[in-house]
Short mmCIF file of C-alpha atoms in Angstrom, two decimals:
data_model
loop_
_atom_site.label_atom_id
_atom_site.label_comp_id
_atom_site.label_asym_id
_atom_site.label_seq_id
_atom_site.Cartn_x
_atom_site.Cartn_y
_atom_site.Cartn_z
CA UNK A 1 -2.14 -7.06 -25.11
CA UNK A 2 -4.33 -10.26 -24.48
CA UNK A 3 -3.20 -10.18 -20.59
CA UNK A 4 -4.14 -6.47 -20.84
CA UNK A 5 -7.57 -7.07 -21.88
CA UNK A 6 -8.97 -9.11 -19.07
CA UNK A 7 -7.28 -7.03 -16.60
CA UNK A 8 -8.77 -3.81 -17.82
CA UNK A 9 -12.54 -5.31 -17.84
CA UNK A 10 -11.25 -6.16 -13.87
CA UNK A 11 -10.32 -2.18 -13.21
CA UNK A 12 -13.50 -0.86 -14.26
CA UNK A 13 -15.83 -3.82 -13.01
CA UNK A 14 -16.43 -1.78 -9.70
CA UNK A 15 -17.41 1.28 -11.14
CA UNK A 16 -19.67 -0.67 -14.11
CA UNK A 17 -21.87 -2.63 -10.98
CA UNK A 18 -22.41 1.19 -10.09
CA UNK A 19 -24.25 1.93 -13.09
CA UNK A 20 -26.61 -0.61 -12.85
CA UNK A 21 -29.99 0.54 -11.71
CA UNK A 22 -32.35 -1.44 -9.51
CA UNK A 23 -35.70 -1.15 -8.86
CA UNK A 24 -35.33 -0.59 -5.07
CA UNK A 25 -32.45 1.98 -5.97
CA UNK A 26 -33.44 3.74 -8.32
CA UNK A 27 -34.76 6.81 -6.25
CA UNK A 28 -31.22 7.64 -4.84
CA UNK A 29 -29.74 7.25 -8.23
CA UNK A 30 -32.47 10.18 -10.18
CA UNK A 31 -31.34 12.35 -7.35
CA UNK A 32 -27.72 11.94 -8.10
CA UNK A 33 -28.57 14.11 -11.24
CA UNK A 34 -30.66 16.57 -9.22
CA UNK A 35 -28.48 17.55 -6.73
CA UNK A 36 -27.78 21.19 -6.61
CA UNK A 37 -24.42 21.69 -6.56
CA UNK A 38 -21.39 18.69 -5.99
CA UNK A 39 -19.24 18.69 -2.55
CA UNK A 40 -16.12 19.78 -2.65
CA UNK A 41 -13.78 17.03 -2.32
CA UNK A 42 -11.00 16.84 0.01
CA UNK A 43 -8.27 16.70 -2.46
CA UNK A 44 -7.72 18.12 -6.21
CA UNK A 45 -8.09 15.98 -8.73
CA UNK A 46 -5.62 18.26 -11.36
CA UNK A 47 -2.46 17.81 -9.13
CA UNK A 48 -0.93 15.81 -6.38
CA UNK A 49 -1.09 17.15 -2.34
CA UNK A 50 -0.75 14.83 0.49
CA UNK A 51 -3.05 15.44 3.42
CA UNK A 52 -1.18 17.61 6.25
CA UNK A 53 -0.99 15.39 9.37
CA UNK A 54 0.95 15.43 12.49
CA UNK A 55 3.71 13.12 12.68
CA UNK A 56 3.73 10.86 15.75
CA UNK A 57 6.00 8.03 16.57
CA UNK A 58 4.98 4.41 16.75
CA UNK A 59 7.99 2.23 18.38
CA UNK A 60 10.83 3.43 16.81
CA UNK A 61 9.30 4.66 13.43
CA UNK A 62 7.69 7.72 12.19
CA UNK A 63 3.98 8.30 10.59
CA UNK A 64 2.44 11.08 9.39
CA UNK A 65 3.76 14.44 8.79
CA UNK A 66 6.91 13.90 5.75
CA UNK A 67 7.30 10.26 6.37
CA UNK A 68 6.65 7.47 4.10
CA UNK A 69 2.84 5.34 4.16
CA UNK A 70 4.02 2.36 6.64
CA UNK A 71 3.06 -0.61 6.12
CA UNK A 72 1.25 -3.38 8.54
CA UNK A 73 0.39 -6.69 7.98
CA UNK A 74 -1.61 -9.89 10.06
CA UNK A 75 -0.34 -12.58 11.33
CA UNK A 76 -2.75 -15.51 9.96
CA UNK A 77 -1.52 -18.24 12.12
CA UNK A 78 -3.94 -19.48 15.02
CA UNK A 79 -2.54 -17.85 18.22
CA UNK A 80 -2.95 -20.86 20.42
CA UNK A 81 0.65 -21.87 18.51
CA UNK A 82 3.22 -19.73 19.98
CA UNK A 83 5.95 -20.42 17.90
CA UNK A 84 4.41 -20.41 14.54
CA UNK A 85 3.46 -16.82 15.56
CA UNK A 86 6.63 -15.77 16.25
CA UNK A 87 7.94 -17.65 13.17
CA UNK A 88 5.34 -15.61 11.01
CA UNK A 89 5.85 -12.24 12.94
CA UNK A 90 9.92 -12.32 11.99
CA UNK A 91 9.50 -13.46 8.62
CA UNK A 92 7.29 -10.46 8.47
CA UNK A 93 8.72 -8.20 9.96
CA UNK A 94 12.35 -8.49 8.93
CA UNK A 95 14.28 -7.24 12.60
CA UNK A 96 17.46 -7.61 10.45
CA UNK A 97 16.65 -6.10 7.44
CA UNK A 98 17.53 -2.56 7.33
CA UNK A 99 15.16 -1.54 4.46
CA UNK A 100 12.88 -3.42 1.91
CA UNK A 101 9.61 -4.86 1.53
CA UNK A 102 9.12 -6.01 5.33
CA UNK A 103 5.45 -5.57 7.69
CA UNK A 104 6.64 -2.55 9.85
CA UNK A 105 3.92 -3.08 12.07
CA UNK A 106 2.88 -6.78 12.89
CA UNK A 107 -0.64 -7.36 13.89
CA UNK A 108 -2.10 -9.58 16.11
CA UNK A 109 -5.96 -9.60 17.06
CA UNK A 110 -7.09 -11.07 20.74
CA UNK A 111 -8.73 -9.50 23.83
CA UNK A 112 -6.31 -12.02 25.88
CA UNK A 113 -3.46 -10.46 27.72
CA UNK A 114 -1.53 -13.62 28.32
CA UNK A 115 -1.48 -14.35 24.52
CA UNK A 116 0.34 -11.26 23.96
CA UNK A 117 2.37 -12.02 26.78
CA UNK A 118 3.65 -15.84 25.52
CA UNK A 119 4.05 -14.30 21.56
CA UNK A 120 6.57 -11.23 23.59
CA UNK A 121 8.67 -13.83 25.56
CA UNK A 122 9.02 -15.89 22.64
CA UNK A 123 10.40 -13.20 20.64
CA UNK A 124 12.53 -12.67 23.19
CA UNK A 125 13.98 -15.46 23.05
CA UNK A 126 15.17 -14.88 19.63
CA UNK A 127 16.78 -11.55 20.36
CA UNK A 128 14.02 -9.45 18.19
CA UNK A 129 11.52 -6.44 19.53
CA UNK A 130 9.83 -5.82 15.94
CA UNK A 131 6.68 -3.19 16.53
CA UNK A 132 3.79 -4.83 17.65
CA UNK A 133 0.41 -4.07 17.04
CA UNK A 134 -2.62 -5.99 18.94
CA UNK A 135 -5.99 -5.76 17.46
CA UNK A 136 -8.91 -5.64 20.49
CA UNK A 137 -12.07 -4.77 20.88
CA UNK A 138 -12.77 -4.04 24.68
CA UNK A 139 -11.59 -0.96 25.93
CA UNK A 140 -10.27 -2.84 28.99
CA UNK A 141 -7.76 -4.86 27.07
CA UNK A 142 -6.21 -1.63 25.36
CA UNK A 143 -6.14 -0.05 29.05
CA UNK A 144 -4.09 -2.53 30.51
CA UNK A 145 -2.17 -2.83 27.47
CA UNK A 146 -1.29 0.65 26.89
CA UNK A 147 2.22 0.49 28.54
CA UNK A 148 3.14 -3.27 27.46
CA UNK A 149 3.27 -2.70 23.42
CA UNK A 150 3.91 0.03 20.94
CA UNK A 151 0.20 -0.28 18.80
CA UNK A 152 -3.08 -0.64 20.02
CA UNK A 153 -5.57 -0.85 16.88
CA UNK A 154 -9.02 -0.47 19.41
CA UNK A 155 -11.87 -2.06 17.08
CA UNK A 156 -15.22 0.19 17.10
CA UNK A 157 -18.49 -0.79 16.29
CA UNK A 158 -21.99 1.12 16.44
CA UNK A 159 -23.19 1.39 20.02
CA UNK A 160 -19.80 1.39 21.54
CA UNK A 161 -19.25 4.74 20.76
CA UNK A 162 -18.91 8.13 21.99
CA UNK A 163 -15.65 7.45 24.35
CA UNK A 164 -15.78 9.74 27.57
CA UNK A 165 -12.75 11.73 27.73
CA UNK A 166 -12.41 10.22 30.91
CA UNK A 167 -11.79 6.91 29.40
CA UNK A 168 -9.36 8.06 26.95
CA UNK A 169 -7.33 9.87 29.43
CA UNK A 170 -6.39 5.90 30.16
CA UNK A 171 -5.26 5.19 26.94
CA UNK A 172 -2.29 8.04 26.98
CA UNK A 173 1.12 5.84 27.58
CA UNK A 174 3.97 4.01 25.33
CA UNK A 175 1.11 2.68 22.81
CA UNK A 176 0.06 4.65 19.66
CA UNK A 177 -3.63 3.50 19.55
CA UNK A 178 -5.97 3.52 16.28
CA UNK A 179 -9.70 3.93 16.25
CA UNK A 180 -11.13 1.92 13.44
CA UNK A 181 -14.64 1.64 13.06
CA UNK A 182 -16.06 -1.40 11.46
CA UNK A 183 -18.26 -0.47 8.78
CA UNK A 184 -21.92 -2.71 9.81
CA UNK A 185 -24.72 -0.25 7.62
CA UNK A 186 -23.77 2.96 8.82
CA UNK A 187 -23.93 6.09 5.78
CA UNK A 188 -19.71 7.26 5.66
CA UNK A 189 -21.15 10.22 6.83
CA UNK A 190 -22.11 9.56 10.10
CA UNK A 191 -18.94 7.29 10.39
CA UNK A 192 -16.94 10.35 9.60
CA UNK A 193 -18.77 12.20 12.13
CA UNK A 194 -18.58 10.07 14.95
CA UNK A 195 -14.41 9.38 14.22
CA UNK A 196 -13.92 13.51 13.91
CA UNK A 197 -15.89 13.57 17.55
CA UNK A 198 -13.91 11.41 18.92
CA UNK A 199 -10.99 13.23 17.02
CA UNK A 200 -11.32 16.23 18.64
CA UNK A 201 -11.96 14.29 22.47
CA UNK A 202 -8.63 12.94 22.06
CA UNK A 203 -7.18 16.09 21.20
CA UNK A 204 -8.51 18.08 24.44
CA UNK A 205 -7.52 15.15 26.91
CA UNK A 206 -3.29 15.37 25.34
CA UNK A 207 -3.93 11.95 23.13
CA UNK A 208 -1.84 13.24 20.75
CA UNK A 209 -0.48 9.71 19.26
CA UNK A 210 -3.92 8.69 18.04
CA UNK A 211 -4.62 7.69 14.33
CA UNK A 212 -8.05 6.84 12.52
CA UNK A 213 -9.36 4.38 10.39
CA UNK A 214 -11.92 2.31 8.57
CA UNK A 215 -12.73 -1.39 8.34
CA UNK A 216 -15.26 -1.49 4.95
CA UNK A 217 -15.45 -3.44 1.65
CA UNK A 218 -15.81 -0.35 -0.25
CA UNK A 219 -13.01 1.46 1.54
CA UNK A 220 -12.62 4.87 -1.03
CA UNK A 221 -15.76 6.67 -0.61
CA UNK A 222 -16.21 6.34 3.69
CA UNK A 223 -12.53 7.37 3.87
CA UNK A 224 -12.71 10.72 1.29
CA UNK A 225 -15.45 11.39 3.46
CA UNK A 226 -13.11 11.10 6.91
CA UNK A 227 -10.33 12.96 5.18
CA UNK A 228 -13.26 15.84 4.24
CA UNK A 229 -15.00 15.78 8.18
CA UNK A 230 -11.33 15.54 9.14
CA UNK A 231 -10.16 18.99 6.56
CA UNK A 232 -13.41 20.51 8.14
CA UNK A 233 -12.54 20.05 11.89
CA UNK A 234 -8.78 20.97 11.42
CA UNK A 235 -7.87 17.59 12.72
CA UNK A 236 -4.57 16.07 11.12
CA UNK A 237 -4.16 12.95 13.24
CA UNK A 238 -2.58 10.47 10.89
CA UNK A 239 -5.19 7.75 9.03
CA UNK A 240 -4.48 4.17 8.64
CA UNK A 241 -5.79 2.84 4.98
CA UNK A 242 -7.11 -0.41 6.22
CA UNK A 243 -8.33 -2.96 3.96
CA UNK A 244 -9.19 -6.76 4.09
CA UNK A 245 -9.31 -8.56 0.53
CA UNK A 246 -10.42 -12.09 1.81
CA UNK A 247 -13.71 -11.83 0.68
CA UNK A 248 -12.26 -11.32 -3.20
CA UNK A 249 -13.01 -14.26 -5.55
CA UNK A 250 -10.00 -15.52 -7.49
CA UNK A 251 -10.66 -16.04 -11.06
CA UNK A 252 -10.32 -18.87 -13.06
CA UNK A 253 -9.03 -17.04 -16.01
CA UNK A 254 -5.89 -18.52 -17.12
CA UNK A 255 -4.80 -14.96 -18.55
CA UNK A 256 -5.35 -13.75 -15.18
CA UNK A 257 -2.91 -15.48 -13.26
CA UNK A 258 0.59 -13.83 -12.02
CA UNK A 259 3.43 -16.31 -12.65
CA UNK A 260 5.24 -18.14 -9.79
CA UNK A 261 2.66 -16.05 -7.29
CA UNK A 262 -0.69 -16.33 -5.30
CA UNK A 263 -1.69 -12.91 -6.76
CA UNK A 264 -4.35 -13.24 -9.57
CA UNK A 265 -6.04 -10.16 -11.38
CA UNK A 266 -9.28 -10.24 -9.28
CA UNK A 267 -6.70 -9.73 -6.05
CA UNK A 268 -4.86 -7.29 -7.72
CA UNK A 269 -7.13 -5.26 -9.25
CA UNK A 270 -9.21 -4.81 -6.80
CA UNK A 271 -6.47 -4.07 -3.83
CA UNK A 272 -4.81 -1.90 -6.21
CA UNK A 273 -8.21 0.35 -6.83
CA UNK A 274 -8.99 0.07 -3.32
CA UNK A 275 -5.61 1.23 -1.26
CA UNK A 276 -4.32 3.06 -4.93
CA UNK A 277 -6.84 5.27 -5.36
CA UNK A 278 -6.80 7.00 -1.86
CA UNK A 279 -3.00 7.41 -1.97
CA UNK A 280 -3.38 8.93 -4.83
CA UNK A 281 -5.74 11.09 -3.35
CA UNK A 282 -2.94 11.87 -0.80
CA UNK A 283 -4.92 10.35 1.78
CA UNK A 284 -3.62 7.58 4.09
CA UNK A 285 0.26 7.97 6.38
CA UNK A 286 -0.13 3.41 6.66
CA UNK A 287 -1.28 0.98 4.56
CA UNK A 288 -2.99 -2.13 6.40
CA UNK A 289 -3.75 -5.14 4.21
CA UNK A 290 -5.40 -8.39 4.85
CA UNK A 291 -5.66 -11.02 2.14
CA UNK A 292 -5.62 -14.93 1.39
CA UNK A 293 -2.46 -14.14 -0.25
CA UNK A 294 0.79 -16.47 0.81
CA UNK A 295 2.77 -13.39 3.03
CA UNK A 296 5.30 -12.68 0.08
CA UNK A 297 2.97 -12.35 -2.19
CA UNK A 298 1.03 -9.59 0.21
CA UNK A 299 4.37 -7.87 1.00
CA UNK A 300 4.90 -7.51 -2.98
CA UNK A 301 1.51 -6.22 -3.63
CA UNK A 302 1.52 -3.56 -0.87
CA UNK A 303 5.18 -2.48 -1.83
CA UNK A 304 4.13 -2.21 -5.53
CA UNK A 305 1.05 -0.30 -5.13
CA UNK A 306 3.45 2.44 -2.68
CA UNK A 307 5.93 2.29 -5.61
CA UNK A 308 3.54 2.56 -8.28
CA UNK A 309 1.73 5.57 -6.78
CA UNK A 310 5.55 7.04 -5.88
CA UNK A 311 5.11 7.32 -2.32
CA UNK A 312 7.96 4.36 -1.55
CA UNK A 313 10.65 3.32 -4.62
CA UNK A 314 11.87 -0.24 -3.18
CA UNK A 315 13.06 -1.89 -6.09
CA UNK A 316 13.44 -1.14 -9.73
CA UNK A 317 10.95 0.78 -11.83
CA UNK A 318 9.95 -0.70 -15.10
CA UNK A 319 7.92 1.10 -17.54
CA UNK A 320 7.11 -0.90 -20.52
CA UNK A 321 4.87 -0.72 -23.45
CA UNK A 322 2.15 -3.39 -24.56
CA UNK A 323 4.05 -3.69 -28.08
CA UNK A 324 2.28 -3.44 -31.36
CA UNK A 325 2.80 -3.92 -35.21
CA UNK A 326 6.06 -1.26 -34.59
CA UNK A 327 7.38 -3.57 -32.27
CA UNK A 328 10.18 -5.43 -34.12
CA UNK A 329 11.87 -7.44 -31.05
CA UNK A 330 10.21 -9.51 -28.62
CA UNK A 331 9.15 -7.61 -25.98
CA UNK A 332 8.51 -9.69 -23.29
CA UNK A 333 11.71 -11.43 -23.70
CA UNK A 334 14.05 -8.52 -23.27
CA UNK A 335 12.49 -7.64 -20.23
CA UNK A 336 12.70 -10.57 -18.63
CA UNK A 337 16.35 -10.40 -19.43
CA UNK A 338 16.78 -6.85 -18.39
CA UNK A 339 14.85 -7.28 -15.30
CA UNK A 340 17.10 -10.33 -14.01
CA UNK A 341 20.19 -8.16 -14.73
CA UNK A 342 18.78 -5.12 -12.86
CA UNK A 343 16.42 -5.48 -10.68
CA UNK A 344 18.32 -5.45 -7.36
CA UNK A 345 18.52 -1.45 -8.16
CA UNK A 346 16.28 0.29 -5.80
CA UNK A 347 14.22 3.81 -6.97
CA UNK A 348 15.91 3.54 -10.61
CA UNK A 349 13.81 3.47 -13.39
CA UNK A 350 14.33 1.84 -16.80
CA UNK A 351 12.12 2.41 -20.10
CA UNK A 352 11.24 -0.10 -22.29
CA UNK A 353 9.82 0.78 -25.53
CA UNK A 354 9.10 -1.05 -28.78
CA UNK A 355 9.54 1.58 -31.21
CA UNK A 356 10.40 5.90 -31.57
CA UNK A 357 7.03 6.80 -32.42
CA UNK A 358 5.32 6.66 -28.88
CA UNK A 359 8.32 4.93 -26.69
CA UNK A 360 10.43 8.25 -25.54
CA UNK A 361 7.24 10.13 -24.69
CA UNK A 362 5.72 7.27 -22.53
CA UNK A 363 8.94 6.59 -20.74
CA UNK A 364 9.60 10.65 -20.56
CA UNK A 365 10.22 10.27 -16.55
CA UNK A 366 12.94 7.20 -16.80
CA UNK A 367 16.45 7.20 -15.75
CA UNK A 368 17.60 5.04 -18.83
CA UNK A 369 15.56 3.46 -21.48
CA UNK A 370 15.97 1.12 -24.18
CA UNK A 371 14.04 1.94 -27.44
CA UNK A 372 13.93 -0.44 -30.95
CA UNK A 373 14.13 1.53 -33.96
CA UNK A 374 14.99 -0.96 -36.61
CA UNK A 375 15.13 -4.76 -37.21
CA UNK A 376 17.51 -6.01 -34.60
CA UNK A 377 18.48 -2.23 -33.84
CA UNK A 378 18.18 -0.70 -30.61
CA UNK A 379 18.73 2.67 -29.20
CA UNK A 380 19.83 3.61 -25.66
CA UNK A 381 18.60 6.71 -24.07
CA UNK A 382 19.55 8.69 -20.17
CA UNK A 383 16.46 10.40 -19.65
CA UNK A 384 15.14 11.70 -23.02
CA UNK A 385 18.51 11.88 -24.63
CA UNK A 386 19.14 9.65 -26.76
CA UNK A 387 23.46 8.48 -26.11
CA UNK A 388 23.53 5.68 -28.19
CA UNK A 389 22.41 4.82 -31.34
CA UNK A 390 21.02 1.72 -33.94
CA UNK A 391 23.25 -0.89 -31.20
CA UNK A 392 22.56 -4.43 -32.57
CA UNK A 393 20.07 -6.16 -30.45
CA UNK A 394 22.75 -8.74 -29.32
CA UNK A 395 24.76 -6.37 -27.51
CA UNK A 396 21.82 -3.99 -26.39
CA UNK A 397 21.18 -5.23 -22.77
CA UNK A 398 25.24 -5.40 -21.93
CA UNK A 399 25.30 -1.47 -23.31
CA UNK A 400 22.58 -0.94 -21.43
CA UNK A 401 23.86 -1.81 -18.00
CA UNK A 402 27.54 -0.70 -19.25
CA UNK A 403 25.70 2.72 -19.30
CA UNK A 404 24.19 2.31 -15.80
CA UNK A 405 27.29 1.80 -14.73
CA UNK A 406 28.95 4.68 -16.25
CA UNK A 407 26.53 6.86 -15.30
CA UNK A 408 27.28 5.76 -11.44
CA UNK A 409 23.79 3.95 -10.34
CA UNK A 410 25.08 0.38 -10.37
CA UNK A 411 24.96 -1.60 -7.55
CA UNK A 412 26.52 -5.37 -7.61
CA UNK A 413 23.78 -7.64 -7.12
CA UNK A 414 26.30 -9.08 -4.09
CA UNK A 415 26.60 -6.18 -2.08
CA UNK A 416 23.71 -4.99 -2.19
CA UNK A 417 21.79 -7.86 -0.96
CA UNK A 418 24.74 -8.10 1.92
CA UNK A 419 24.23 -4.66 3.31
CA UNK A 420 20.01 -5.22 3.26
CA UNK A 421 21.16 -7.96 5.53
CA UNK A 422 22.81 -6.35 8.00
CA UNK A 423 21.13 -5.26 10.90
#
């Protein structure tokens, strides 16, 4: 509960700056309250629907339509090194692994042909084609690149836009290409606008393998108000949920650090709001982060926050309560111990509760869960039935995975790692 507390003050921080009123603000914020009437939002608040878009295929992966958010990442690495690129790009992108936390789409950013050109040969020359995505910002360079790599991300800024449809008739070829607009002072509204123009341009010349997004610090509101412009036109092209956490201030706060990670609660938090939010929206068929975070560390938060809002289940689910009084085990302990003896099983979920009174309704959606309900007494429940009762804490977390196993959803540590390996 101490962790808890500084991490809570970080979730609402963004919405508390909000309510502060300024001098040379405060005219917009008295006509918040006299507005007549509130604009529908582009999703429901009550239940869960994911935005219809078209599926389209980038490399040899799916986005939009039924498949899962993919996920791209940047390569940080100066480009001028060649091999540290490539280095970074495989580690990344995992060519062997067949599923997992892994950057499906690798990012570079350069207006320079040759560039991509050397990073291409020299994964080449270690046998790997992962799906490559080159950042630009002259139409030229995405033009002659069209045909040479499977993403083109084509930067926009104010002034460079509206496209003729003459131009984009060039960008039609092997490359999926994304329009993101970098946010300068433009209202979301007219950013929406001018993406839902150019929308509907590259619908009427056949550039069907387009998607859309936003470069912003505050990325929820300008990209509710695409997903609205977007509802409004009938355009379903797929939308990329770009954001770039560099400019996020780690804290100092010792109960704000992650163990054994980069990741602290500033990073977190805010990432988590940012990219969480709008997928819970049901907005957003990618997920594109940037961060100072070591490239692990990014993979894990990415992964976690598609887990946590249930779009991708890559590891094991824990659902855990902060203890209390009730609590007569030490919580933090038995997790740890669970979690090293089952968290190599991907999409299950496990309960952890202190205590009867409010454990079995908090873990109600949980494959298994593991409950205290007496000094040095534990119960073991599959899904809200409980199978075995007042087990003496000793024995509870060998019962527990006996049960797993009984139940068929074990996996050997061994083996599964092996066949993640293979290619």
């Amino acid at each position: 509960p101490v962790n808890e507390v500084y991490f809570g003050f970080e979730l609402v921080k963004k919405y508390n700056d909000k309510l502060w009123v300024h001098a040379d603000t405060l005219s917009d914020f008295a006509k918040s309250f006299i507005l007549p009437k509130a604009e529908e939002p582009p999703f429901t608040p009550f239940e869960f629907n994911r935005r219809p878009s078209q599926k389209i295929v980038v490399g040899n992966l799916d986005v939009g339509g039924d498949a899962v958010p993919r996920v791209e990442l940047e390569v940080k690495a100066s480009l001028s090194n060649v091999e540290k690129v490539r280095d970074e790009i495989i580690f990344s992108a995992k060519p062997f692994l067949r599923d997992g936390a892994k950057s499906e789409f690798t990012s570079i950013t350069t207006d320079c042909i040759d560039d991509v050109k050397a990073i291409q040969a020299a994964l080449n020359e270690k046998f790997v084609a992962p799906i490559l995505s080159v950042s630009v910002s002259q139409m030229l360079t995405a033009k002659a690149l069209v045909n040479s790599v499977d993403k083109i991300r084509l930067n926009i800024k104010r002034g460079d836009v509206p496209f003729e449809k003459e131009g984009l008739q060039h960008l039609v070829g092997r490359a999926a290409i994304e329009f993101s607009f970098v946010k300068t002072d433009e209202t979301d509204t007219a950013i929406a606008e001018i993406l839902t123009r150019l929308a509907e341009k590259c619908r009427a010349v056949g550039l069907e393998r387009a998607m859309f997004s936003i470069q912003a610090k505050d990325i929820i509101y300008p990209y509710r108000r695409l997903a609205q412009a977007f509802k409004k036109a009938q355009i379903t092209f797929p939308i990329v949920l770009r954001y770039d956490a560099r400019h996020v201030q780690p804290t100092n706060n010792p109960h704000a650090k992650i163990p054994d990670s980069t990741i602290d609660a500033s990073t977190l938090c805010t990432v988590a709001v940012q990219l969480g939010t709008l997928l819970c929206d049901g907005i957003g068929d990618a997920v594109a982060l940037c961060s100072n975070l070591l490239r692990g560390d990014e993979l894990n938060l990415v992964y976690n926050i598609l887990q946590a809002t249930r779009y991708r289940m890559t590891k094991t689910e824990f659902i855990s309560c902060p203890s209390c009084g009730r609590t007569l085990f030490d919580l933090e302990e038995v997790t740890a111990k669970i979690k090293a003896r089952t968290a190599h099983l991907k999409g299950l979920k496990i309960g952890i509760m202190g205590c009867i009174v409010n454990g079995p309704g908090e873990m109600a959606d949980a494959d298994f869960g593991y409950v205290g309900t007496g000094v040095g007494e534990i119960s073991l429940y599959v899904g809200k039935e409980v199978v075995e009762r007042h087990i003496p804490e000793a024995e509870a977390v060998d019962r527990l995975v006996e049960l797993i196993k009984r139940h068929g959803k074990w996996q050997e540590p061994e083996a599964s790692l092996a066949e993640e390996t293979q290619s």
